[in-house]
Amino acid sequence: MGSGFEISPDFEKQLARAVEPALQDVAARLQVVLDSMRDRYKGRPIAEIVPVLKREFARFGGSMSDREVQKYATAISNGIAIQTRVGS
């Protein structure tokens, strides 16, 4: 006896198309935060940037490894733009 439920062969593609607008929105909002942090924290010590960066990512429901947060904080301290993007 079947359940009457079938998953479309292209389910993953359909799901990706469905969530992409929301992901684009999050990426755009995160970009504003990262740009603002670069402007505000350029030249500041990395140790000062790390907790702020972790807090901002947590606000978006995300987290970063220690290696990633150090890399991003270094870029921000050096005034280097970090670009967000959706996709691989």
Coordinates of C-alpha atoms in Angstrom, one line a residue, residues 16-57:
A16 CA 16.5 26.1 -4.3
R17 CA 14.4 28.3 -6.6
A18 CA 11.8 28.7 -3.9
V19 CA 14.2 29.8 -1.2
E20 CA 16.6 31.9 -3.3
P21 CA 14.7 35.2 -2.9
A22 CA 14.9 34.9 0.9
L23 CA 18.6 34.0 0.8
Q24 CA 19.2 37.0 -1.5
D25 CA 17.5 39.2 1.0
V26 CA 19.6 37.9 3.9
A27 CA 22.8 38.3 1.8
A28 CA 21.8 41.9 1.0
R29 CA 21.1 42.8 4.6
L30 CA 24.3 41.1 5.8
Q31 CA 26.2 43.0 3.1
V32 CA 25.0 46.3 4.6
V33 CA 26.2 45.2 8.0
L34 CA 29.7 44.1 6.7
D35 CA 30.1 47.3 4.8
S36 CA 29.2 49.3 7.9
M37 CA 31.6 47.3 10.0
R38 CA 34.4 47.9 7.5
D39 CA 33.8 51.7 7.6
R40 CA 33.5 51.8 11.4
Y41 CA 36.3 49.4 12.4
K42 CA 38.9 50.0 9.7
G43 CA 42.2 50.3 11.5
R44 CA 40.8 48.9 14.8
P45 CA 42.3 45.9 16.6
I46 CA 41.1 42.5 15.4
A47 CA 40.4 41.6 19.0
E48 CA 37.8 44.5 19.1
I49 CA 36.2 43.4 15.9
V50 CA 35.8 39.6 16.6
P51 CA 33.0 39.8 19.2
V52 CA 31.1 42.4 17.2
L53 CA 31.4 40.2 14.1
K54 CA 30.2 37.1 16.0
R55 CA 27.3 39.0 17.4
E56 CA 26.3 40.3 14.0
F57 CA 26.4 36.8 12.4

